[in-house]
PDB file of C-alpha atoms in Angstrom:
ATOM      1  CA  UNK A   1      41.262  14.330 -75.085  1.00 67.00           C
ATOM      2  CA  UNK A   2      40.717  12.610 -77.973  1.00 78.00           C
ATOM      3  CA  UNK A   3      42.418  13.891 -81.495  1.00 93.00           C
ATOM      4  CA  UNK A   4      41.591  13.739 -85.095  1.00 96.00           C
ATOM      5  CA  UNK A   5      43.503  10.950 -86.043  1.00 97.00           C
ATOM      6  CA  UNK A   6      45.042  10.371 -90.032  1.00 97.00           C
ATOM      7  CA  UNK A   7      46.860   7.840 -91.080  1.00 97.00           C
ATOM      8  CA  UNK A   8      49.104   6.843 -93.275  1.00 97.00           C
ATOM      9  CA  UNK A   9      51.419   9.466 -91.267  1.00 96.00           C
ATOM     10  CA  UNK A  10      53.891   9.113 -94.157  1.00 97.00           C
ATOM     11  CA  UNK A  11      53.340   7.879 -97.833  1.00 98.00           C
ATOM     12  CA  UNK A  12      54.988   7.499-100.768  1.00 98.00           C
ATOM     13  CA  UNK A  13      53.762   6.286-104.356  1.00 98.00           C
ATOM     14  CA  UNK A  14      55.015   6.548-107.538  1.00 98.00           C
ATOM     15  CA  UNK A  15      53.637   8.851-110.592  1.00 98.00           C
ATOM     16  CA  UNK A  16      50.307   7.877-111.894  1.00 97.00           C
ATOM     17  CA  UNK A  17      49.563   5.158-108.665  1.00 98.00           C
ATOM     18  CA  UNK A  18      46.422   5.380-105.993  1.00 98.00           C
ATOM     19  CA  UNK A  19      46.674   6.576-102.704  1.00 98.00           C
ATOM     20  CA  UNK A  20      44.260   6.934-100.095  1.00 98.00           C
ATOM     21  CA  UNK A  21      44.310   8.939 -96.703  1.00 98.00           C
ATOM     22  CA  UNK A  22      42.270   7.930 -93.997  1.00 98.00           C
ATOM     23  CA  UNK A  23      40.914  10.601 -91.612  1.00 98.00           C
ATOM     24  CA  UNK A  24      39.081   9.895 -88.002  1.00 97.00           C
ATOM     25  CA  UNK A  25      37.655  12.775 -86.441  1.00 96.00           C
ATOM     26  CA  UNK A  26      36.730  13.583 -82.858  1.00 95.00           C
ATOM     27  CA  UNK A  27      34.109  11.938 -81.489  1.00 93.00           C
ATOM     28  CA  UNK A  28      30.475  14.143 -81.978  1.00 90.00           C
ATOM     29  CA  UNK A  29      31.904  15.881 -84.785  1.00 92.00           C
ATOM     30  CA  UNK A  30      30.007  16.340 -87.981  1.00 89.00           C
ATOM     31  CA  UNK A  31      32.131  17.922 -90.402  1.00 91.00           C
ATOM     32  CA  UNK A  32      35.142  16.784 -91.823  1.00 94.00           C
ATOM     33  CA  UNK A  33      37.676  19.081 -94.249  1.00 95.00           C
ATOM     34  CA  UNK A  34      40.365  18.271 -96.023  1.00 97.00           C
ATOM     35  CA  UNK A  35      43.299  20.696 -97.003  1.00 97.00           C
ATOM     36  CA  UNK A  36      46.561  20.496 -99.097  1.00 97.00           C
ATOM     37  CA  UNK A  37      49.624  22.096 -98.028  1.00 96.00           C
ATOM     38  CA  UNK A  38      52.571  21.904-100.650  1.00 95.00           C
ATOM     39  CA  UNK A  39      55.734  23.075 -99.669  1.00 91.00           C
ATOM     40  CA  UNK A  40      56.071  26.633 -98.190  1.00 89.00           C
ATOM     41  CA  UNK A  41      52.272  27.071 -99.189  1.00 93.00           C
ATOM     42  CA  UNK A  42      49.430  27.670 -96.799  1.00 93.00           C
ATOM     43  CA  UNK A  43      46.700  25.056 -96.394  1.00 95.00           C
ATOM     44  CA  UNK A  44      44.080  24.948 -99.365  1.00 95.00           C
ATOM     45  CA  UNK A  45      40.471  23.780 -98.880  1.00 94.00           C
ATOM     46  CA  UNK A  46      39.840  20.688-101.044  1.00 96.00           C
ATOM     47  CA  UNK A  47      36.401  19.403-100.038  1.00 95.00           C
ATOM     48  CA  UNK A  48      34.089  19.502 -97.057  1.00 93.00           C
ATOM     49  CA  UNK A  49      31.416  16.791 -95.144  1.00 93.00           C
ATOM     50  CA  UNK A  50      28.602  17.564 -93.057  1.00 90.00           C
ATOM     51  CA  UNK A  51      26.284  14.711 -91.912  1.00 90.00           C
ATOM     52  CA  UNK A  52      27.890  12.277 -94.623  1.00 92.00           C
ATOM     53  CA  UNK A  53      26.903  14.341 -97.356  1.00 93.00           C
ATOM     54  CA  UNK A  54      29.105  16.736 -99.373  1.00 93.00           C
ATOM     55  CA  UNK A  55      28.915  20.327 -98.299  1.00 90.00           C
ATOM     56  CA  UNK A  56      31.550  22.767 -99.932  1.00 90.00           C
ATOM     57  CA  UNK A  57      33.793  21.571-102.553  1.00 92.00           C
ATOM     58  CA  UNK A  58      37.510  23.357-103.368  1.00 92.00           C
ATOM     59  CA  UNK A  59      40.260  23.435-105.812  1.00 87.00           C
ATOM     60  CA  UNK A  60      39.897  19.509-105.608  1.00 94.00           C
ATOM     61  CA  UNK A  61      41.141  17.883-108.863  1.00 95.00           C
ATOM     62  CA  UNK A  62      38.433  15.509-110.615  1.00 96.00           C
ATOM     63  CA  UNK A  63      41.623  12.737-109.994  1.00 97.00           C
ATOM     64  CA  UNK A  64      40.563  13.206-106.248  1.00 97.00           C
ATOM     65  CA  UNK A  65      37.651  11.858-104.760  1.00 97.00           C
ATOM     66  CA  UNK A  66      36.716  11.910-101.094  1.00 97.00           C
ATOM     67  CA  UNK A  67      33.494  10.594 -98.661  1.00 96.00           C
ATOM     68  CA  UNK A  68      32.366  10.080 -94.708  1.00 96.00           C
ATOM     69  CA  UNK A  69      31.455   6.778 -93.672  1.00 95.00           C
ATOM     70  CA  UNK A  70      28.152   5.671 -91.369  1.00 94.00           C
ATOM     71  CA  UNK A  71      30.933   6.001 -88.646  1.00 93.00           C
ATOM     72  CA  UNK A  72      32.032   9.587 -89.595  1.00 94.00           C
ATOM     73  CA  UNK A  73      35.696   9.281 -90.623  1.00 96.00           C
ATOM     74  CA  UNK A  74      36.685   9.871 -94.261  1.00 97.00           C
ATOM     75  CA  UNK A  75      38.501   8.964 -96.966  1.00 98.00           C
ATOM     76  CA  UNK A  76      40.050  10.990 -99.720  1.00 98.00           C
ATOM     77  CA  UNK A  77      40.983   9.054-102.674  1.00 98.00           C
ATOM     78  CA  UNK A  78      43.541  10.200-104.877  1.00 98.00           C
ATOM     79  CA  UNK A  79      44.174   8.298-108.540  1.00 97.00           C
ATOM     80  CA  UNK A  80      46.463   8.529-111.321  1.00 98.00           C
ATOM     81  CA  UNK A  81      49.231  10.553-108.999  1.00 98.00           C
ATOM     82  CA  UNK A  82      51.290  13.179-110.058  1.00 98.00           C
ATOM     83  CA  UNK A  83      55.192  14.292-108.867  1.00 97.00           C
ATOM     84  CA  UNK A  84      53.160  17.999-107.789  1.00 96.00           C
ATOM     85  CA  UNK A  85      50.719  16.166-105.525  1.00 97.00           C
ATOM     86  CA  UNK A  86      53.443  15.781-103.361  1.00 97.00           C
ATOM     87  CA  UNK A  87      52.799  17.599-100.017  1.00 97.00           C
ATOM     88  CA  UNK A  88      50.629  17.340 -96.466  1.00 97.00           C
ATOM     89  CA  UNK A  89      47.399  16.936 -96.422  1.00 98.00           C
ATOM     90  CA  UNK A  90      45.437  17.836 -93.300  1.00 97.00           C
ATOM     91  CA  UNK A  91      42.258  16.720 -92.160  1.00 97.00           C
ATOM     92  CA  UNK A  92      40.281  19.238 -89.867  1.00 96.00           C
ATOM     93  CA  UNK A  93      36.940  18.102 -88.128  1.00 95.00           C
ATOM     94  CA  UNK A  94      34.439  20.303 -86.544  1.00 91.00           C
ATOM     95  CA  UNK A  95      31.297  20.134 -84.596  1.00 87.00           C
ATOM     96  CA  UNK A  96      28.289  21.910 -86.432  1.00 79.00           C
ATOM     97  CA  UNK A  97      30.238  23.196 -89.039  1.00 76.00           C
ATOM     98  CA  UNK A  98      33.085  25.057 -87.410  1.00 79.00           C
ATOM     99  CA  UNK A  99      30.966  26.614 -84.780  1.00 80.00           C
ATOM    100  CA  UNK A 100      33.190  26.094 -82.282  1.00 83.00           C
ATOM    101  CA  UNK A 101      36.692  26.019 -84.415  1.00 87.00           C
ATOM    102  CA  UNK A 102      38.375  23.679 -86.162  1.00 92.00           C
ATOM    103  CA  UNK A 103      40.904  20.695 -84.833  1.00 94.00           C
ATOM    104  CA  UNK A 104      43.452  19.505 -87.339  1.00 96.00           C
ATOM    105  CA  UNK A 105      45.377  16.095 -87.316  1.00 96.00           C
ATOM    106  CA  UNK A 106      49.266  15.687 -88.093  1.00 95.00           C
ATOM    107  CA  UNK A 107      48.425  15.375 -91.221  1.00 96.00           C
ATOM    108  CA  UNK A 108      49.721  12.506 -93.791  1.00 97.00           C
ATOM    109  CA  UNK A 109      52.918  13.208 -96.572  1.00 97.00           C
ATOM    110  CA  UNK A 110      52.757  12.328 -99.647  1.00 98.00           C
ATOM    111  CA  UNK A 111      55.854  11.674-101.993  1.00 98.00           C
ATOM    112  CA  UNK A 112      55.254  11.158-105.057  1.00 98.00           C
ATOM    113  CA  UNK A 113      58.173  10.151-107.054  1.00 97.00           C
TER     114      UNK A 113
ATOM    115  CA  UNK B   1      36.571  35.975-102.985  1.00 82.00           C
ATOM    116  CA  UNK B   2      37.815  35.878 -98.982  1.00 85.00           C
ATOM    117  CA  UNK B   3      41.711  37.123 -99.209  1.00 92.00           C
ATOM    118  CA  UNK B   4      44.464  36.976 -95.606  1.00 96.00           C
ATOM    119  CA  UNK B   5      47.098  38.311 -95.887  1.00 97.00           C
ATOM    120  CA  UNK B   6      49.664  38.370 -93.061  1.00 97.00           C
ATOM    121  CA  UNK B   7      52.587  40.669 -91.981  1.00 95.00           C
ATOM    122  CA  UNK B   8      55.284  40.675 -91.886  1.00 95.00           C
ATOM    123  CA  UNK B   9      55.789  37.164 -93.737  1.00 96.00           C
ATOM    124  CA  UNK B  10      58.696  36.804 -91.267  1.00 97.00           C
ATOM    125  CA  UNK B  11      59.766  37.929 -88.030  1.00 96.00           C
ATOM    126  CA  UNK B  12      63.433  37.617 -85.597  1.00 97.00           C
ATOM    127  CA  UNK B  13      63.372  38.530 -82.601  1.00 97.00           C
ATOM    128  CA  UNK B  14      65.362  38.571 -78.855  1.00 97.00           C
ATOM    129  CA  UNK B  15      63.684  36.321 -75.893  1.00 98.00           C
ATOM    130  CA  UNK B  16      61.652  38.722 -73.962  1.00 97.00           C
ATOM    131  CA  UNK B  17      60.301  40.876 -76.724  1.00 97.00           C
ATOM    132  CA  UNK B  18      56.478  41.185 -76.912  1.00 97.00           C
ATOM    133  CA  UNK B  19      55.766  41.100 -80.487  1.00 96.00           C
ATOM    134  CA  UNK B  20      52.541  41.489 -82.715  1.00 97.00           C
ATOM    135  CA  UNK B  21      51.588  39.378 -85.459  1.00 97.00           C
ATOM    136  CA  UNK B  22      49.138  41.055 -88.037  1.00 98.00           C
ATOM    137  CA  UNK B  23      45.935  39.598 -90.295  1.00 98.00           C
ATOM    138  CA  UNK B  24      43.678  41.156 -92.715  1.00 97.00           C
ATOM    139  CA  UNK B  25      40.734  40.135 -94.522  1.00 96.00           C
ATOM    140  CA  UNK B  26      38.991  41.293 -97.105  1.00 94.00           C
ATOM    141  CA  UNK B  27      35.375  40.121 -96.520  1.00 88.00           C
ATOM    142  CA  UNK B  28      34.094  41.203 -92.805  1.00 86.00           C
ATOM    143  CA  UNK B  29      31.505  38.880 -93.281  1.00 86.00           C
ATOM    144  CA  UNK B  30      33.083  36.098 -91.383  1.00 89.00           C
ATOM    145  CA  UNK B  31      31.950  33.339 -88.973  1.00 87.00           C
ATOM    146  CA  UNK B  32      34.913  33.231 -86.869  1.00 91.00           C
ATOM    147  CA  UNK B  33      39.097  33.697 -86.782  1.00 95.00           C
ATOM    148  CA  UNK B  34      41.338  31.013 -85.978  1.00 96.00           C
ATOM    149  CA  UNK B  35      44.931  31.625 -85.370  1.00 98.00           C
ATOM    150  CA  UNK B  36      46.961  28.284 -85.709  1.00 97.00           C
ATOM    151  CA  UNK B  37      51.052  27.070 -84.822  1.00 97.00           C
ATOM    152  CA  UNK B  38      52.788  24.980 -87.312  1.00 96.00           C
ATOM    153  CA  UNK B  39      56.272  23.847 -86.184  1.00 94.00           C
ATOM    154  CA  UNK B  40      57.890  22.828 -89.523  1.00 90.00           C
ATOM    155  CA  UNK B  41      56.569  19.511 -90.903  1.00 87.00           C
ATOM    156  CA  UNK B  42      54.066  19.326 -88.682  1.00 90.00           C
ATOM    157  CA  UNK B  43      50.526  19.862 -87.505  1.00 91.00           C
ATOM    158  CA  UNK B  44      48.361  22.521 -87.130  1.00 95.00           C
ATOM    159  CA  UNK B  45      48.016  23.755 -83.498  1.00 95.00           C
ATOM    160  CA  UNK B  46      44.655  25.704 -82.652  1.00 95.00           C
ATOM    161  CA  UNK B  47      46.122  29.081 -80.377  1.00 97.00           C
ATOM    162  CA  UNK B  48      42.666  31.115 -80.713  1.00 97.00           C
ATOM    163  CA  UNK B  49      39.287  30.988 -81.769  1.00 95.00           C
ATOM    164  CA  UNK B  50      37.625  34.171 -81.910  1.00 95.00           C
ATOM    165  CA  UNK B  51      33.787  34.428 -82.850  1.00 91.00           C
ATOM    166  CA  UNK B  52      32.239  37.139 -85.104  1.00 90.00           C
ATOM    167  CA  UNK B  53      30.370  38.799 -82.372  1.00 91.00           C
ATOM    168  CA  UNK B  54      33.847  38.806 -79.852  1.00 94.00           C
ATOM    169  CA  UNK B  55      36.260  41.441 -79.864  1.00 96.00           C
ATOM    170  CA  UNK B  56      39.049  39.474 -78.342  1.00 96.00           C
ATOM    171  CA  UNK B  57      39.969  36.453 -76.634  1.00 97.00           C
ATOM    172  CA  UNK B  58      43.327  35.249 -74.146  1.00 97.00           C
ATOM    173  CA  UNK B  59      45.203  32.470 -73.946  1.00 96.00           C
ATOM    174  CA  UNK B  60      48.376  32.428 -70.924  1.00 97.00           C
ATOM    175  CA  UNK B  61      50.651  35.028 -72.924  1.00 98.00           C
ATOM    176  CA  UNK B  62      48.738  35.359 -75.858  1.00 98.00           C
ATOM    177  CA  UNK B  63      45.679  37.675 -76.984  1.00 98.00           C
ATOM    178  CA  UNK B  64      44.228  37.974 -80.230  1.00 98.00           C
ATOM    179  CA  UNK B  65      41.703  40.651 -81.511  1.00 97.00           C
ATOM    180  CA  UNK B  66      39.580  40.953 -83.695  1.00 97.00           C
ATOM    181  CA  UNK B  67      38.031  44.639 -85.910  1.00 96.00           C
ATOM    182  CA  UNK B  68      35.942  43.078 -88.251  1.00 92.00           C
ATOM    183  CA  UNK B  69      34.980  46.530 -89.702  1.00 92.00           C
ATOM    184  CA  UNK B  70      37.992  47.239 -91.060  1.00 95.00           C
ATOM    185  CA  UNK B  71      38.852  43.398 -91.733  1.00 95.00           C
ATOM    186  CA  UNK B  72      41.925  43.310 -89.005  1.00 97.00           C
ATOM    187  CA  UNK B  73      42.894  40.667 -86.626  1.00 98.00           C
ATOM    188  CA  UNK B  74      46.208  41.070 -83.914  1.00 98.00           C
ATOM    189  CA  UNK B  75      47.934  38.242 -82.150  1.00 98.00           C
ATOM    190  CA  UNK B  76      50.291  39.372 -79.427  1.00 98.00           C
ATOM    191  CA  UNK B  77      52.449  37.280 -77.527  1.00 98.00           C
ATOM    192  CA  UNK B  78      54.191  38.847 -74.365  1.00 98.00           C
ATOM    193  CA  UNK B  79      57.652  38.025 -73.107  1.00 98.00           C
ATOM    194  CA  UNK B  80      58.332  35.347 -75.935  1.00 97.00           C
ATOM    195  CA  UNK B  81      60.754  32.542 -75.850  1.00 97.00           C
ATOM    196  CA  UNK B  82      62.473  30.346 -78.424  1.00 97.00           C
ATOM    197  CA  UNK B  83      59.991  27.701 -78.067  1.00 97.00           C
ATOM    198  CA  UNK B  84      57.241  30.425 -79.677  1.00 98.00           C
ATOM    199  CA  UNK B  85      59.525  30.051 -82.632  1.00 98.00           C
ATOM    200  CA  UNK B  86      57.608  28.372 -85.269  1.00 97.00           C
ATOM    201  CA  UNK B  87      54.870  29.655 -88.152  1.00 97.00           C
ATOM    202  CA  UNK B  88      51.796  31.610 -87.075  1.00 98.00           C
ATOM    203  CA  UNK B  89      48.412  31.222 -89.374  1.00 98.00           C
ATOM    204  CA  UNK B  90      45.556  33.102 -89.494  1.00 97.00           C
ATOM    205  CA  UNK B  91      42.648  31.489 -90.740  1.00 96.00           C
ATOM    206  CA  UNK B  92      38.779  32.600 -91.703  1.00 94.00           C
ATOM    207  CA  UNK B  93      35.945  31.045 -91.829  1.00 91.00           C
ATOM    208  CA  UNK B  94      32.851  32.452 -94.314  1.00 82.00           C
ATOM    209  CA  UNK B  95      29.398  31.307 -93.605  1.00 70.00           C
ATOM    210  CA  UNK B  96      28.563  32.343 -97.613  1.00 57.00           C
ATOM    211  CA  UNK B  97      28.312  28.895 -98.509  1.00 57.00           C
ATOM    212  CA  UNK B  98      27.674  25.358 -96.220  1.00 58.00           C
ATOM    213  CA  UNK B  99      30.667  23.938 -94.256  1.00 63.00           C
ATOM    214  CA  UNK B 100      32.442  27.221 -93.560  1.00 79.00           C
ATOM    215  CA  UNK B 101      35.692  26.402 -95.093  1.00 88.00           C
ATOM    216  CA  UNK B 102      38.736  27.777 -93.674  1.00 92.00           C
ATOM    217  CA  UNK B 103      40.526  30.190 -95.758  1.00 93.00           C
ATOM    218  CA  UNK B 104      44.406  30.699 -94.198  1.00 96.00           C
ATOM    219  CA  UNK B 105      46.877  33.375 -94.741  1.00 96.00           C
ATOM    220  CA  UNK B 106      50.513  32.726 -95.690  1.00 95.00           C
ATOM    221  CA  UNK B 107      52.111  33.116 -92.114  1.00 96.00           C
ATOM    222  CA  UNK B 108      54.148  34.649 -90.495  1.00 97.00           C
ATOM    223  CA  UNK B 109      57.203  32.824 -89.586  1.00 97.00           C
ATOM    224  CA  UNK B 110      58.853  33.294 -86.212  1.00 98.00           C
ATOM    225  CA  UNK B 111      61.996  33.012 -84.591  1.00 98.00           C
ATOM    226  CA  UNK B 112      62.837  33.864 -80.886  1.00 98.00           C
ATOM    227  CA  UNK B 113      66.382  33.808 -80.410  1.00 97.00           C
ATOM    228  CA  UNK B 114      68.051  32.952 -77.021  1.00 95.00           C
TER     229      UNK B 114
END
């Protein structure tokens, strides 16, 4: 069965540089989340999609950005980088807003050094 | 503000054991449970899903409940093995505001020892 899929699985930029994660979800699904897990920390909600549009925003910084494509998949932009957004970040996709749970991908690391 | 909190934040025990893993929430308002595997480093591994209106739900050697009255959730995993060993999360979804985000406990970390 098919997976979320995220890529880069690794990345690493230096301090104040751009990233950007890439997230695919499963087929049919409609929501997207993002999460950020630093080290020996649980996940923490960063921002949400439903339908392409924005539905529940988190402790997101405003140097993060994020948004779903026509095709569903999403992108979460993150600018002027810092050493302490080093860590995983997780992208979770669900069908009618978590109805049915949640499916996670591998998640991408990011160094920051 | 939705709290988890797990116990016990850590957990060693002999193959064969059944053991219990513990969750509580503060707000029984919730749209579902989730409890997730995380080897270290890795992914997130859905174990359960349980819905508001279930009480409990199986998976092979593991059951979780769920008492959303007084805000608890159980997972119990029966004759474990040192593959089991790895972090457990609990996670809990709110339907208070659109996208029912997923608010996660701090673990409980697991070792099965040969």
């Amino acid at each position: 069965a098919a997976g979320v899929i995220q890529s880069p699985r690794h990345l690493i930029k230096e301090k104040r540089e751009t990233a950007t994660l890439k997230c695919y979800p499963i087929p049919r699904h409609d929501t997207v989340y993002w999460y950020q897990q630093g080290p020996g920390q649980d996940p923490q909600f960063l921002i949400s999609f439903y339908e392409k549009m924005q539905s529940d925003k988190g402790s997101i910084p405003d140097r993060f950005s994020a948004q779903q494509f026509s095709d569903y998949h999403s992108e979460l932009n993150m600018s002027s980088l810092e050493l302490g957004d080093s860590a995983l970040y997780f992208c979770a996709s669900s069908l009618l807003e978590g109805t049915f749970g949640y499916t996670f991908g591998s998640g991408t690391r990011l160094t920051v050094v | 503000k939705q709290e988890v909190t797990q116990i016990p934040a850590a957990l060693s025990v002999p193959e064969g054991e059944n053991l219990v893993l513990n969750c509580s929430f503060t707000d029984s308002a919730i749209y579902n449970l989730q409890w997730f595997r995380q080897d270290p480093g890795k992914g997130l591994t859905s174990l359960l899903l349980i819905q508001s209106s279930q009480r409990e739900q199986t998976s092979g050697r593991l059951n979780a409940s769920l008492d959303k009255s007084s805000g608890r959730s159980t997972l119990y995993i029966a004759a474990s093995q040192p593959g089991d060993s790895a972090t457990y999360l609990c996670a809990v979804a709110l339907r208070e505001t659109s996208g029912s985000r997923l608010t996660f406990g701090e673990g409980t970390q697991l070792t099965v020892n040969p």
